[in-house]
Coordinates of C-alpha atoms and ligand atoms in Angstrom, one line a residue:
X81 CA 0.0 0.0 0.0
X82 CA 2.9 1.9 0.8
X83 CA 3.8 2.7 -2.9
X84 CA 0.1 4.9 -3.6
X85 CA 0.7 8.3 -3.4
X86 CA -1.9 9.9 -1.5
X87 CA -3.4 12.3 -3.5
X88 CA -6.4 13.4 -1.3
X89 CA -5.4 12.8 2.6
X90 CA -8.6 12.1 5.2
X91 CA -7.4 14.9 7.3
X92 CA -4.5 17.6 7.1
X93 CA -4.0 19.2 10.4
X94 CA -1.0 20.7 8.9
X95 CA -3.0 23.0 6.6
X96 CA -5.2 24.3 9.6
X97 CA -2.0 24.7 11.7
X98 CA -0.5 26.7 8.9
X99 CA -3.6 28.8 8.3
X100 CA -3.4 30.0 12.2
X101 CA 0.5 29.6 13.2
X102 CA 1.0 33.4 14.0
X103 CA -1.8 33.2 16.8
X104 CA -1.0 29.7 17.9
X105 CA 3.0 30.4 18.1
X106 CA 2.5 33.3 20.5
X107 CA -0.4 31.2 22.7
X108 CA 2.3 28.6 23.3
X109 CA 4.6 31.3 23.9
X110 CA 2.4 32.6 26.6
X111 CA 2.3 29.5 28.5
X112 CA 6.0 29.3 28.7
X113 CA 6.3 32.5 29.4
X114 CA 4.2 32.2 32.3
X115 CA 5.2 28.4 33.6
X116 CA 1.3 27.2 33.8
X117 CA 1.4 23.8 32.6
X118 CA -1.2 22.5 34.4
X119 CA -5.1 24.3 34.3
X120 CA -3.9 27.8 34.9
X121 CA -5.6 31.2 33.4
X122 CA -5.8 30.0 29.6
X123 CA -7.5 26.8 30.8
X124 CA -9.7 28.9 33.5
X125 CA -10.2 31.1 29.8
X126 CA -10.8 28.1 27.8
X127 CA -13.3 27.5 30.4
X128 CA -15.2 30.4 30.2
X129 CA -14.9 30.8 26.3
X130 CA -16.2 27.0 25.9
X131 CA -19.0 27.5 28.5
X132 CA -20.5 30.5 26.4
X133 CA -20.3 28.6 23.2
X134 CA -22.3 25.8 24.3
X135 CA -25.3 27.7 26.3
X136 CA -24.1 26.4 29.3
X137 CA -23.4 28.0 32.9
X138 CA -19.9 26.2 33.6
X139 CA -17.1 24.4 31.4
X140 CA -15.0 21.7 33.2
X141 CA -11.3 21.2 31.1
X142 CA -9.9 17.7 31.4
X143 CA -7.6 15.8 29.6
X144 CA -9.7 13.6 27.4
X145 CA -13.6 13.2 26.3
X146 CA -13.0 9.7 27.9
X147 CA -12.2 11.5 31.5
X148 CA -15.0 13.5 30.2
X149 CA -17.6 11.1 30.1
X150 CA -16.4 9.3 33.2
X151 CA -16.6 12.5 35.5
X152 CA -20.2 13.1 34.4
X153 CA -21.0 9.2 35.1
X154 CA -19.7 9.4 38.2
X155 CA -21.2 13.1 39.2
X156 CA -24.5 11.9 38.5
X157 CA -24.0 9.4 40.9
X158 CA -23.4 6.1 38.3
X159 CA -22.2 3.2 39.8
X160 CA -21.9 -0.6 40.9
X161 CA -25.6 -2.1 40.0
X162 CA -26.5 0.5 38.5
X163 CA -27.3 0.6 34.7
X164 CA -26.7 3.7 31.8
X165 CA -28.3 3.5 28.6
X166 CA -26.3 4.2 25.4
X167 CA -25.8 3.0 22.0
X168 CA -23.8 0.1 20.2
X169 CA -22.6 2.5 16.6
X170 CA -20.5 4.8 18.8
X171 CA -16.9 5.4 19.3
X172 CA -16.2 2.5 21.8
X173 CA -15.2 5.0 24.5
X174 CA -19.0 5.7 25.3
X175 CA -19.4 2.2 26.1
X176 CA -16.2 2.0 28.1
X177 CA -17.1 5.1 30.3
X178 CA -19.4 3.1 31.8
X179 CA -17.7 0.2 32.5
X180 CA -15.1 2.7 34.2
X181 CA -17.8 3.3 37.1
X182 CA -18.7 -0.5 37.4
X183 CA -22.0 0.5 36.2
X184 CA -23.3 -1.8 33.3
X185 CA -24.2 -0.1 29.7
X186 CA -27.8 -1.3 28.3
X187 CA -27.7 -0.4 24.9
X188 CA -30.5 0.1 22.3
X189 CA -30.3 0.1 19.0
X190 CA -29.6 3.6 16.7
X191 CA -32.1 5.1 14.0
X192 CA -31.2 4.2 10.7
X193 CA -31.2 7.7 9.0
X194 CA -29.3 9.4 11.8
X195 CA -27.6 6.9 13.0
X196 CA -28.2 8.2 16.5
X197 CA -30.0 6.7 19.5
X198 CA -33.6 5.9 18.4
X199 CA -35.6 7.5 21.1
X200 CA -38.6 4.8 20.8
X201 CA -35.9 2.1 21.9
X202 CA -35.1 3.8 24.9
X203 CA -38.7 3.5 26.8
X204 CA -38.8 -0.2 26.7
X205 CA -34.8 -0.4 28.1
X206 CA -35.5 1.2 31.2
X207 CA -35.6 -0.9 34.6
X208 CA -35.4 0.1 38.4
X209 CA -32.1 0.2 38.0
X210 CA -31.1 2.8 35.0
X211 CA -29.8 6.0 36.0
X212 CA -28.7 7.6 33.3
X213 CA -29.4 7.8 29.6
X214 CA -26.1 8.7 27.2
X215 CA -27.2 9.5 23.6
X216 CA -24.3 10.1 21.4
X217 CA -24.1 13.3 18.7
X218 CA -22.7 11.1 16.2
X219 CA -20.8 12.4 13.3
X220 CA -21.8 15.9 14.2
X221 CA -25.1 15.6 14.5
X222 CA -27.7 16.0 17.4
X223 CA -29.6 12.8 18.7
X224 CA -33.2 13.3 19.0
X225 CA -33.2 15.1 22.2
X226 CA -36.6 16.1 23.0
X227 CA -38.2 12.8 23.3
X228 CA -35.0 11.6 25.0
X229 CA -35.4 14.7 27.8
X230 CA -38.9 14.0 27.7
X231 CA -38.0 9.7 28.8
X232 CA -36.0 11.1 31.4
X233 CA -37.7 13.7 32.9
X234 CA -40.3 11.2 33.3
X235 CA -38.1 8.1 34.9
X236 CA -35.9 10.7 36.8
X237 CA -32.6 10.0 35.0
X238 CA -30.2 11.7 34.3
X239 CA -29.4 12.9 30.7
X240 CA -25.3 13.0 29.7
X241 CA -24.8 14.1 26.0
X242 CA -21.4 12.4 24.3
X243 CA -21.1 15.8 22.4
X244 CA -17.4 14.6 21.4
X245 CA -17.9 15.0 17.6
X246 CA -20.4 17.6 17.7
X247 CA -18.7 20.9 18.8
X248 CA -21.4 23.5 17.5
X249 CA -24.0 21.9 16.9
X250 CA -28.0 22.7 17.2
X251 CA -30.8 20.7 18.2
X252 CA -33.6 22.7 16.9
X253 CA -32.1 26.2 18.8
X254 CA -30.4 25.3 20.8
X255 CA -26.4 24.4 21.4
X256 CA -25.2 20.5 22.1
X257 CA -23.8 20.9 25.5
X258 CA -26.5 22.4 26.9
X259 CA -29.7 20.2 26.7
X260 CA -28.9 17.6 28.9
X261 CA -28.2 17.6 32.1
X262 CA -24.3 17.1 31.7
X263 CA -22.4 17.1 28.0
X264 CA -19.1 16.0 27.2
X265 CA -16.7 17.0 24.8
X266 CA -13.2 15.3 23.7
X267 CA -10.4 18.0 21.8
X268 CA -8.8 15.1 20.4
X269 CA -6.5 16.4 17.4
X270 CA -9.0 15.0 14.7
X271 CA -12.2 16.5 16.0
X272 CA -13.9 19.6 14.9
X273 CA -12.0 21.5 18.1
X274 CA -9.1 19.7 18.3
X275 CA -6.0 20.4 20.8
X276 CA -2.3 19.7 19.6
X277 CA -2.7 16.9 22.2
X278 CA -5.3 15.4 24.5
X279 CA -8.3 17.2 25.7
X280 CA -11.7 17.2 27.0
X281 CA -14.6 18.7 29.0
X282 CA -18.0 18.6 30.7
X283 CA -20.2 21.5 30.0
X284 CA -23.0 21.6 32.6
X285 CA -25.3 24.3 34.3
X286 CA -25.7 22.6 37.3
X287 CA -23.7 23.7 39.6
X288 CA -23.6 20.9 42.3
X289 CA -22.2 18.7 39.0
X290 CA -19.9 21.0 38.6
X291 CA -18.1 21.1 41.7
X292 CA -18.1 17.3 41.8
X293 CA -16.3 17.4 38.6
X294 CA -13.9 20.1 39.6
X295 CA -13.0 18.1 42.6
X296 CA -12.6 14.9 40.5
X297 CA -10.2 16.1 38.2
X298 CA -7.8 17.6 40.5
X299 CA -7.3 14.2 43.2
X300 CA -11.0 14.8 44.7
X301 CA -9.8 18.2 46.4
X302 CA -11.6 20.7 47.7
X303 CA -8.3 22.8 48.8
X304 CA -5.1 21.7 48.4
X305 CA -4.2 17.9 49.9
X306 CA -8.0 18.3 51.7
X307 CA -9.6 15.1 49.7
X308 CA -13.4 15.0 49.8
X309 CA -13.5 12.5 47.3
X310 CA -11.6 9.8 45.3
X311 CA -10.6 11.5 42.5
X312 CA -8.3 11.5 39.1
X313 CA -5.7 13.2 37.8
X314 CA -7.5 14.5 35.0
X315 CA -6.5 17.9 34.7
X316 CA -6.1 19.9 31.1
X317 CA -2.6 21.2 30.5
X318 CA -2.3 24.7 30.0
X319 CA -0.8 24.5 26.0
X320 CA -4.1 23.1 25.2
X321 CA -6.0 25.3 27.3
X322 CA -4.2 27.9 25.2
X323 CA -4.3 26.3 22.0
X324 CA -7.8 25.5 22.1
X325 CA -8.6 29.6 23.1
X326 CA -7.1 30.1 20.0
X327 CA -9.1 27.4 18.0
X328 CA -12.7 28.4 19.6
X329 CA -12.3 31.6 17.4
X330 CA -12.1 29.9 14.1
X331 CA -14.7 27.4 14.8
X332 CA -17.6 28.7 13.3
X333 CA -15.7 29.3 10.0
X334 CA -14.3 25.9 10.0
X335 CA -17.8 24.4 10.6
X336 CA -19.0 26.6 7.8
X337 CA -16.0 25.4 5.7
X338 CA -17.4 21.7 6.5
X339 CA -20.4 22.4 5.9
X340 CA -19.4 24.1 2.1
X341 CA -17.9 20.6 1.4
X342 CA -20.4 19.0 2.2
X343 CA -23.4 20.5 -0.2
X344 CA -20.3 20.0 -2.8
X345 CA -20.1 15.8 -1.7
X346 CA -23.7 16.2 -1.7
X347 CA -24.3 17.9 -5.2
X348 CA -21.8 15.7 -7.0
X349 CA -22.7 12.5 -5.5
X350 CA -26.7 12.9 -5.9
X351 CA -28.0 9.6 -8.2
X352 CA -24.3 8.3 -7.8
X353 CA -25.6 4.8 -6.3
X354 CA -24.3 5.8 -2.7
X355 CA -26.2 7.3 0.2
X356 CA -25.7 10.7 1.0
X357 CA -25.9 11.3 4.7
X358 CA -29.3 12.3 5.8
X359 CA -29.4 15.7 8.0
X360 CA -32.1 15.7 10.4
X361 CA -33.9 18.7 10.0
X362 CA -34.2 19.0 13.7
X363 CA -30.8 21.0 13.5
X364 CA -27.0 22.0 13.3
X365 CA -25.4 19.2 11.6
X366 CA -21.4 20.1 12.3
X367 CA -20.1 17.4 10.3
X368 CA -17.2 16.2 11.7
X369 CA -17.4 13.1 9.2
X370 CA -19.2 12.4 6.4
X371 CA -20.0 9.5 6.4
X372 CA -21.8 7.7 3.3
X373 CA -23.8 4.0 2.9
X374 CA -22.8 1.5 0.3
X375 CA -23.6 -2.3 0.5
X376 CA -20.1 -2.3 -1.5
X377 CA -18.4 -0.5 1.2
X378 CA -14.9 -2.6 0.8
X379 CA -14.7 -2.7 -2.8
X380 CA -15.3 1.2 -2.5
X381 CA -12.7 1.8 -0.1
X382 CA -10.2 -0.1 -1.4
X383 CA -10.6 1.3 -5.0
X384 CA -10.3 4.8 -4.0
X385 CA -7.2 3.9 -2.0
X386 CA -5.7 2.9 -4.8
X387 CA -6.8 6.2 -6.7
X388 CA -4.9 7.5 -3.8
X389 CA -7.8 8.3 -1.6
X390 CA -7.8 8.0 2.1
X391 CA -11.2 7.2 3.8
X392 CA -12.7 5.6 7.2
X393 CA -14.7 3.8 8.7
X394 CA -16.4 4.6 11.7
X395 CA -17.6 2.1 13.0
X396 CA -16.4 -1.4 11.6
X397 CA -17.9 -3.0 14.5
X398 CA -20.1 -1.8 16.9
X399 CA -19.7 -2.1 20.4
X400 CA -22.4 -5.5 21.3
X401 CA -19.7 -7.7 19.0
X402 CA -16.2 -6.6 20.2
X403 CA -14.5 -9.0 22.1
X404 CA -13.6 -6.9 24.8
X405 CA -17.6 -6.4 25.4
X406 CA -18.9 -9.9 25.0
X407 CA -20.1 -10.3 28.4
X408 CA -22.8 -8.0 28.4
X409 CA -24.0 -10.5 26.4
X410 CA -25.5 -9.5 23.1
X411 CA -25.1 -11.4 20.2
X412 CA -25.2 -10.8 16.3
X413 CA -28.4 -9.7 16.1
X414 CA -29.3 -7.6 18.6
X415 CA -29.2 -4.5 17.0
X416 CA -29.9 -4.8 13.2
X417 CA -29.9 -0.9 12.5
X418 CA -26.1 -0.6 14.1
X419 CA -24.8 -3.8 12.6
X420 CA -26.0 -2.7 9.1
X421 CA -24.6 0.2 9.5
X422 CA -20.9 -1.2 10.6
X423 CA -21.3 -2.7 7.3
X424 CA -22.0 0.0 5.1
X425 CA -20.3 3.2 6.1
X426 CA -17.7 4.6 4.4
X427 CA -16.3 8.1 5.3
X428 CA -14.7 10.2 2.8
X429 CA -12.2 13.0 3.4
X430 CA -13.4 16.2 5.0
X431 CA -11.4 19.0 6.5
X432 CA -12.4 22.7 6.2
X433 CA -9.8 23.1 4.3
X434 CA -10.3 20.9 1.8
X435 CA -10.2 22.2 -1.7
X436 CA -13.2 21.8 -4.3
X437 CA -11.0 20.2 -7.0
X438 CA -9.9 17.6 -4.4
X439 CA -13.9 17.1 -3.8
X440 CA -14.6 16.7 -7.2
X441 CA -11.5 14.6 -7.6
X442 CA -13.3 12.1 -4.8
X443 CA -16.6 12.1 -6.3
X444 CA -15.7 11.4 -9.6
X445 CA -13.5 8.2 -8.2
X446 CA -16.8 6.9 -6.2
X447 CA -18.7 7.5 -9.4
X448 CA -16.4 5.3 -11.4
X449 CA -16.2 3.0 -8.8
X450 CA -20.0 2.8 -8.6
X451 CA -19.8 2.4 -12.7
X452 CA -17.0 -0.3 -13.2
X453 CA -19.1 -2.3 -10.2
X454 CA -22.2 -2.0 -12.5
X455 CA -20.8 -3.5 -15.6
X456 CA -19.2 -5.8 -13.9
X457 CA -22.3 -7.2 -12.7
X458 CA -24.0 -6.6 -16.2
X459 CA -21.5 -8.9 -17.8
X460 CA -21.3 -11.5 -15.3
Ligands
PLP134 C1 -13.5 10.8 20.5 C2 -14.7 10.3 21.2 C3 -14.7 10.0 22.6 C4 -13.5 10.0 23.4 O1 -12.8 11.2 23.4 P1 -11.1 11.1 23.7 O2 -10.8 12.6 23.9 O3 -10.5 10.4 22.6 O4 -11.0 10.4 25.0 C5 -15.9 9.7 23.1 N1 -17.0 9.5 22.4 C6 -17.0 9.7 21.1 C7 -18.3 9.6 20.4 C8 -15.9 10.1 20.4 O5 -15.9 10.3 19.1

């Protein structure tokens, strides 16, 4: 494989890195300048910045979406015996969250056009024992929150968003991050805010929660070497407090950048023989993949890696079949609409800075994939 020249990359951080360097040289510069490695006033600034975004009274800076999501578990009081309801076509980290509390995860299957949680599952998955439902903005795009609220409100559950792809985003008005009662956020590299590291954080306006998650992240403190409760070392470093300040500026131009791409992808590709992602039109889809359906998803991907096109695939398996999560005990089966999914998606390269000649360079390779497939099977 080595010997294909890439000729359209999935990502290029470099590009974005270049288009900012100026502001991003002189934030790093700042923190070594002023010795705060750890939290400090551009992660307290981050905070404040990220909280604002996201319609949200507080903003809690960790060091990854995974601490993310484990704080809020824990916060809302998740653990041993009890059970959190999520979904199987996630990022495996969801799932793993809340194993971490030695709660168990009860998933329920996705909906097929969103490929989020499908709110009329989530009724019938509820026991005495369920504390908390965790609905995942896949791909950039909202879950269906108000019947999800709605379930919860009811029950008296908690409500923790897995905003980790979905930085900007709207359901109907309103921001990801501050509809449930606790969202999370990861700033790994890749995602639509992305450090030049680790990163996460829990946007909340509760303030009880947040507290509870200050005191987490920093040893369980509530002053220095006074520990009120167990807690992590999951503090944000002050670069990436920094860098991120910096990033939170361009966001909405990236987004918009993304979004620009994507009516190109969309355009190009209509009666191409692939499905186009479907945006809900209850909001803000951010787009941090995009993500199309092909029941010749391998053939695809490996003829445009040999046109020199990178894609991925997210998910190849969902969560119910990895080995690592065979014990809770679902088989092949269980969810049809996530296991379809894992074997259809295909995600083709999107960066806002991706240039419409290297869009139309991708469509017109899954066109002639889509053609040479088609009289293949004419003369067979
Ligand atoms: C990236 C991601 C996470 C985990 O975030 P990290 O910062 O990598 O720990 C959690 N959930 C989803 C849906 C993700 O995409």
């Amino acid at each position: 494989m080595s010997d294909i020249k890439v000729k359209v990359p999935y990502l290029d951080l470099k590009a974005q890195y270049q288009s900012i360097k100026p502001e991003i040289d002189a934030a790093i510069a700042r923190v070594l300048e002023s010795c705060q490695f750890v939290l400090g006033p551009e992660v307290a600034g981050f905070e404040q910045d990220f909280a604002a975004y996201c319609g949200a009274a507080e903003c809690i800076a960790l060091n990854s979406g995974t601490s993310a999501l484990h704080l809020a578990l824990l916060a809302a009081g998740v653990g041993p015996g009890d059970e959190v309801i999520t979904v199987p076509f996630t990022f495996v980290a969801s799932v793993a969250a809340v194993t971490y509390t030695g709660a168990r995860p009860v998933l329920v299957d996705i909906d097929p056009r969103s490929f989020t949680m499908d709110p009329a599952a989530v009724e019938a998955a509820i026991t005495p024992r369920t504390k908390a439902i965790l609905p995942v903005h896949l791909y950039g795009q909202s879950a269906d929150m108000d019947p999800i609220m709605e379930i919860a409100r009811r029950h008296g559950l908690v409500v923790i968003e897995d905003a980790a792809q979905a930085h900007g985003a709207k359901y109907k008005t309103r921001p990801v991050g501050s509809i449930g009662d606790m969202a999370c956020f990861s700033f790994y590299p890749g995602k639509n805010l992305g450090a030049y590291g680790e990163g996460g954080a829990v946007t909340t306006s509760n303030p009880e929660y947040a507290r509870t998650i200050r005191m987490l992240r920093d040893w369980g403190q509530d002053r220095k070497y006074h520990h009120l409760l167990r807690g992590f070392n999951y503090r944000m470093e002050g670069f990436q407090g920094a860098i991120l300040r910096v990033k939170l500026r361009h966001l909405e131009r990236w987004t918009e950048a993304r979004r620009k791409v994507v009516n190109l992808y969309n355009d190009l590709l209509a009666d191409s023989g692939v499905e186009s992602p479907t945006e809900m039109p209850w909001g803000r889809h951010v787009y941090h993949v995009y993500t199309l359906r092909t029941d010749e998803r391998d053939g695809l991907q490996a003829f445009l890696l040999a046109e020199g096109i990178q894609t991925g695939i997210h998910y190849p398996v969902p969560a119910h079949l990895q080995p690592a999560y065979a014990d809770l005990g679902y088989g092949h089966g269980a969810f049809p609409h996530a296991e379809a999914a894992a074997e259809q998606v295909l995600s083709l390269p999107l960066y806002p800075e991706l240039s419409s000649q290297a869009v139309a360079e991708v469509a017109r390779a899954v066109k002639k994939a889509v053609a040479n497939r088609t009289q293949t099977a004419v003369s067979r």
